[in-house]
């Protein structure tokens, strides 16, 4: 299966943005979805794991959800700041092959 | 705290081999599965391989299967990625990453090592 994300999103400071991640085949709730943030020149960090869980140190402005009706996962970031400008990747895995699958990434611009 | 330090990257000619390493600290290495993920210049993340905590189980992306081998030394707290028959499209930053709570969850990443395949 593949995970499809929008290529880019643009939002204003202080607003809320939602980034979608649609699974092409198989139910979105078959396997957990993770979200990673990657700022330019840096390694990725985890911002959401197991669909909705937030690691310690990640602000509660970040939240994750899944929607079985659209077979998609979403990352929502509220109270946007310039520090949130980054690439965001969703990720899951294929139970039958144990291959990890990343979405293509979404570039978030805040201005 | 968890630290993952990759090394061994560099410039290599097409068709040649290279081995990159990742030394881990700050957690019980022998209990944790480890992943390799790569990122070509200006592109997205691509999963490469995973090795189980004891080294018995290994899985590879189709793009590298048969050319790459992942291994680990639990006495040295190190995971390796042996890359053979390298191609230009293998040029990327290679990250090692630690499995988190569940399969597929990566909770820590190294800073990466750049592998450039060029004549």
CSV table of C-alpha atoms in Angstrom, one decimal:
chain,number,residue,atom,x,y,z
A,1,UNK,CA,0.0,0.0,0.0
A,2,UNK,CA,1.0,3.6,-0.2
A,3,UNK,CA,0.4,6.6,2.0
A,4,UNK,CA,-0.6,9.8,0.2
A,5,UNK,CA,0.0,13.2,1.8
A,6,UNK,CA,-0.5,16.7,0.3
A,7,UNK,CA,2.7,18.0,-1.1
A,8,UNK,CA,2.5,21.3,0.8
A,9,UNK,CA,0.3,23.4,3.1
A,10,UNK,CA,0.4,27.1,3.9
A,11,UNK,CA,-1.1,28.6,7.0
A,12,UNK,CA,-0.9,31.8,9.1
A,13,UNK,CA,0.7,32.1,12.6
A,14,UNK,CA,-1.8,31.3,15.4
A,15,UNK,CA,-4.0,29.3,13.1
A,16,UNK,CA,-4.7,25.5,13.1
A,17,UNK,CA,-3.6,23.2,10.2
A,18,UNK,CA,-4.5,19.6,9.5
A,19,UNK,CA,-2.3,17.4,7.4
A,20,UNK,CA,-3.9,14.3,5.9
A,21,UNK,CA,-2.5,10.8,5.1
A,22,UNK,CA,-4.6,8.5,3.1
A,23,UNK,CA,-3.9,4.7,2.9
A,24,UNK,CA,-4.4,3.3,-0.6
A,25,UNK,CA,-5.4,-0.3,0.4
A,26,UNK,CA,-6.1,-2.0,3.6
A,27,UNK,CA,-7.9,-0.4,6.5
A,28,UNK,CA,-6.2,2.6,8.2
A,29,UNK,CA,-6.8,1.1,11.6
A,30,UNK,CA,-5.0,-2.2,10.7
A,31,UNK,CA,-1.7,-0.8,11.8
A,32,UNK,CA,-0.6,2.1,13.9
A,33,UNK,CA,0.3,5.4,12.2
A,34,UNK,CA,3.1,7.6,13.3
A,35,UNK,CA,4.0,11.2,12.4
A,36,UNK,CA,7.5,12.7,12.1
A,37,UNK,CA,8.7,16.3,11.9
A,38,UNK,CA,11.8,17.1,10.0
A,39,UNK,CA,13.2,20.6,10.1
A,40,UNK,CA,15.7,21.6,7.4
A,41,UNK,CA,19.1,20.1,7.9
A,42,UNK,CA,18.0,18.0,10.9
A,43,UNK,CA,17.1,14.4,11.5
A,44,UNK,CA,13.4,13.6,12.0
A,45,UNK,CA,11.7,13.5,15.4
A,46,UNK,CA,8.5,11.7,16.4
A,47,UNK,CA,5.6,14.0,17.1
A,48,UNK,CA,2.8,11.4,17.2
A,49,UNK,CA,2.9,7.6,17.6
A,50,UNK,CA,0.3,4.9,17.7
A,51,UNK,CA,-2.2,7.1,15.9
A,52,UNK,CA,-2.8,9.5,18.8
A,53,UNK,CA,0.0,9.3,21.3
A,54,UNK,CA,2.3,12.3,21.9
A,55,UNK,CA,5.9,11.7,23.1
A,56,UNK,CA,7.0,13.6,26.2
A,57,UNK,CA,8.4,16.9,25.2
A,58,UNK,CA,6.1,17.4,22.2
A,59,UNK,CA,3.7,20.3,22.8
A,60,UNK,CA,0.0,19.5,23.2
A,61,UNK,CA,-0.7,21.7,20.2
A,62,UNK,CA,0.1,18.5,18.2
A,63,UNK,CA,-2.6,15.8,17.9
A,64,UNK,CA,-3.2,12.8,15.8
A,65,UNK,CA,-6.4,11.0,14.7
A,66,UNK,CA,-7.6,8.4,12.3
A,67,UNK,CA,-10.8,8.3,10.2
A,68,UNK,CA,-11.9,4.9,9.0
A,69,UNK,CA,-14.6,6.4,6.7
A,70,UNK,CA,-11.9,8.2,4.6
A,71,UNK,CA,-9.2,5.6,5.4
A,72,UNK,CA,-6.9,8.3,6.5
A,73,UNK,CA,-4.9,9.6,9.4
A,74,UNK,CA,-4.5,13.3,10.3
A,75,UNK,CA,-2.0,15.4,12.1
A,76,UNK,CA,-3.4,18.6,13.6
A,77,UNK,CA,-1.2,21.5,14.8
A,78,UNK,CA,-2.9,24.4,16.6
A,79,UNK,CA,-1.5,27.8,17.5
A,80,UNK,CA,0.9,27.7,14.7
A,81,UNK,CA,4.3,29.3,15.1
A,82,UNK,CA,7.3,29.7,12.8
A,83,UNK,CA,9.0,26.9,14.7
A,84,UNK,CA,6.5,24.5,13.2
A,85,UNK,CA,7.7,25.1,9.7
A,86,UNK,CA,9.0,21.7,8.7
A,87,UNK,CA,8.4,18.6,6.6
A,88,UNK,CA,5.9,16.2,8.1
A,89,UNK,CA,5.8,12.5,7.3
A,90,UNK,CA,3.2,9.9,8.2
A,91,UNK,CA,4.3,6.3,8.5
A,92,UNK,CA,2.8,2.9,9.0
A,93,UNK,CA,3.7,-0.7,8.1
A,94,UNK,CA,2.5,-3.7,6.2
A,95,UNK,CA,1.5,-6.6,8.5
A,96,UNK,CA,2.1,-9.2,5.8
A,97,UNK,CA,5.6,-8.2,4.8
A,98,UNK,CA,6.7,-6.2,7.9
A,99,UNK,CA,7.8,-3.4,5.5
A,100,UNK,CA,7.6,0.1,6.9
A,101,UNK,CA,5.9,2.6,4.7
A,102,UNK,CA,6.4,6.4,4.7
A,103,UNK,CA,4.1,9.0,3.1
A,104,UNK,CA,5.7,11.3,0.6
A,105,UNK,CA,5.9,14.2,3.2
A,106,UNK,CA,4.1,17.5,3.5
A,107,UNK,CA,6.0,20.8,3.6
A,108,UNK,CA,4.3,23.1,6.1
A,109,UNK,CA,4.9,26.8,5.7
A,110,UNK,CA,3.8,29.3,8.3
A,111,UNK,CA,3.5,32.9,7.2
B,1,UNK,CA,19.8,9.8,27.0
B,2,UNK,CA,19.5,7.8,23.8
B,3,UNK,CA,22.2,8.4,21.3
B,4,UNK,CA,22.6,6.9,17.9
B,5,UNK,CA,25.8,7.8,16.0
B,6,UNK,CA,26.3,6.8,12.4
B,7,UNK,CA,29.6,6.6,10.7
B,8,UNK,CA,31.2,5.2,7.6
B,9,UNK,CA,29.6,7.3,4.9
B,10,UNK,CA,31.5,8.7,2.0
B,11,UNK,CA,31.9,8.7,-1.8
B,12,UNK,CA,32.0,5.4,-3.5
B,13,UNK,CA,32.0,4.4,-7.2
B,14,UNK,CA,29.0,2.6,-8.8
B,15,UNK,CA,29.2,-1.1,-8.3
B,16,UNK,CA,31.4,-0.9,-5.3
B,17,UNK,CA,30.6,-1.7,-1.6
B,18,UNK,CA,30.4,0.3,1.6
B,19,UNK,CA,29.5,-0.5,5.2
B,20,UNK,CA,28.0,2.1,7.5
B,21,UNK,CA,27.7,1.6,11.3
B,22,UNK,CA,25.6,3.0,14.1
B,23,UNK,CA,26.8,2.9,17.6
B,24,UNK,CA,24.0,3.1,20.2
B,25,UNK,CA,24.0,4.2,23.9
B,26,UNK,CA,21.6,5.3,26.6
B,27,UNK,CA,19.3,2.3,26.3
B,28,UNK,CA,19.3,-1.5,26.5
B,29,UNK,CA,20.5,-2.1,22.9
B,30,UNK,CA,20.2,-5.9,23.0
B,31,UNK,CA,16.5,-5.5,23.7
B,32,UNK,CA,15.6,-3.2,20.8
B,33,UNK,CA,15.0,-3.8,17.1
B,34,UNK,CA,16.7,-1.3,14.9
B,35,UNK,CA,15.8,0.3,11.5
B,36,UNK,CA,17.7,1.9,8.7
B,37,UNK,CA,16.0,4.7,6.8
B,38,UNK,CA,17.5,6.8,4.0
B,39,UNK,CA,16.7,10.1,2.4
B,40,UNK,CA,18.0,11.1,-1.1
B,41,UNK,CA,18.9,14.7,-1.6
B,42,UNK,CA,15.8,16.8,-1.6
B,43,UNK,CA,13.5,13.8,-1.3
B,44,UNK,CA,11.4,12.1,1.3
B,45,UNK,CA,12.1,9.4,3.8
B,46,UNK,CA,12.5,5.8,2.5
B,47,UNK,CA,12.6,2.8,4.8
B,48,UNK,CA,15.5,0.5,4.1
B,49,UNK,CA,15.7,-2.4,6.5
B,50,UNK,CA,15.0,-3.6,10.1
B,51,UNK,CA,16.7,-6.1,12.3
B,52,UNK,CA,15.2,-7.8,15.4
B,53,UNK,CA,16.7,-7.3,18.8
B,54,UNK,CA,18.6,-10.6,18.6
B,55,UNK,CA,19.6,-10.3,14.9
B,56,UNK,CA,17.5,-13.4,13.8
B,57,UNK,CA,14.9,-11.6,11.8
B,58,UNK,CA,15.7,-9.1,9.0
B,59,UNK,CA,13.5,-7.4,6.5
B,60,UNK,CA,14.4,-5.3,3.5
B,61,UNK,CA,12.8,-2.8,1.2
B,62,UNK,CA,12.4,-4.2,-2.3
B,63,UNK,CA,14.8,-1.5,-3.7
B,64,UNK,CA,17.7,-2.9,-1.7
B,65,UNK,CA,16.9,-6.6,-1.2
B,66,UNK,CA,19.7,-8.8,-2.4
B,67,UNK,CA,22.2,-6.0,-2.3
B,68,UNK,CA,22.1,-4.8,1.3
B,69,UNK,CA,22.6,-6.7,4.5
B,70,UNK,CA,21.8,-5.5,8.0
B,71,UNK,CA,23.5,-7.0,11.0
B,72,UNK,CA,24.3,-6.2,14.6
B,73,UNK,CA,26.8,-6.8,17.4
B,74,UNK,CA,25.0,-6.7,20.8
B,75,UNK,CA,28.4,-6.7,22.6
B,76,UNK,CA,29.5,-3.6,20.8
B,77,UNK,CA,26.0,-1.9,20.8
B,78,UNK,CA,26.4,-1.4,17.1
B,79,UNK,CA,24.2,-2.0,14.1
B,80,UNK,CA,25.6,-2.2,10.6
B,81,UNK,CA,24.4,-1.8,7.0
B,82,UNK,CA,26.5,-3.5,4.4
B,83,UNK,CA,25.7,-2.1,0.9
B,84,UNK,CA,26.9,-3.9,-2.2
B,85,UNK,CA,26.7,-3.2,-5.9
B,86,UNK,CA,25.9,0.4,-5.2
B,87,UNK,CA,24.0,2.5,-7.7
B,88,UNK,CA,23.7,6.3,-8.2
B,89,UNK,CA,20.1,6.1,-6.9
B,90,UNK,CA,21.4,4.8,-3.5
B,91,UNK,CA,22.9,8.2,-2.9
B,92,UNK,CA,21.3,9.4,0.4
B,93,UNK,CA,21.7,10.3,4.0
B,94,UNK,CA,21.3,7.0,5.9
B,95,UNK,CA,19.7,7.2,9.3
B,96,UNK,CA,19.7,4.5,11.9
B,97,UNK,CA,16.7,4.5,14.2
B,98,UNK,CA,15.5,2.7,17.3
B,99,UNK,CA,12.2,0.9,17.4
B,100,UNK,CA,9.7,2.4,19.9
B,101,UNK,CA,6.7,1.0,21.7
B,102,UNK,CA,5.3,-1.0,18.8
B,103,UNK,CA,6.5,-2.3,15.4
B,104,UNK,CA,6.8,0.6,13.0
B,105,UNK,CA,7.1,3.2,15.7
B,106,UNK,CA,10.5,4.8,15.6
B,107,UNK,CA,11.2,6.8,18.8
B,108,UNK,CA,14.8,7.9,18.2
B,109,UNK,CA,16.9,8.8,15.2
B,110,UNK,CA,20.6,9.3,14.6
B,111,UNK,CA,21.9,12.3,12.8
B,112,UNK,CA,22.6,10.3,9.6
B,113,UNK,CA,25.6,9.6,7.4
B,114,UNK,CA,25.9,10.7,3.8
B,115,UNK,CA,26.6,8.1,1.2
B,116,UNK,CA,27.3,9.4,-2.3
B,117,UNK,CA,27.6,7.0,-5.2
B,118,UNK,CA,29.4,8.6,-8.1
B,119,UNK,CA,32.2,7.9,-10.6
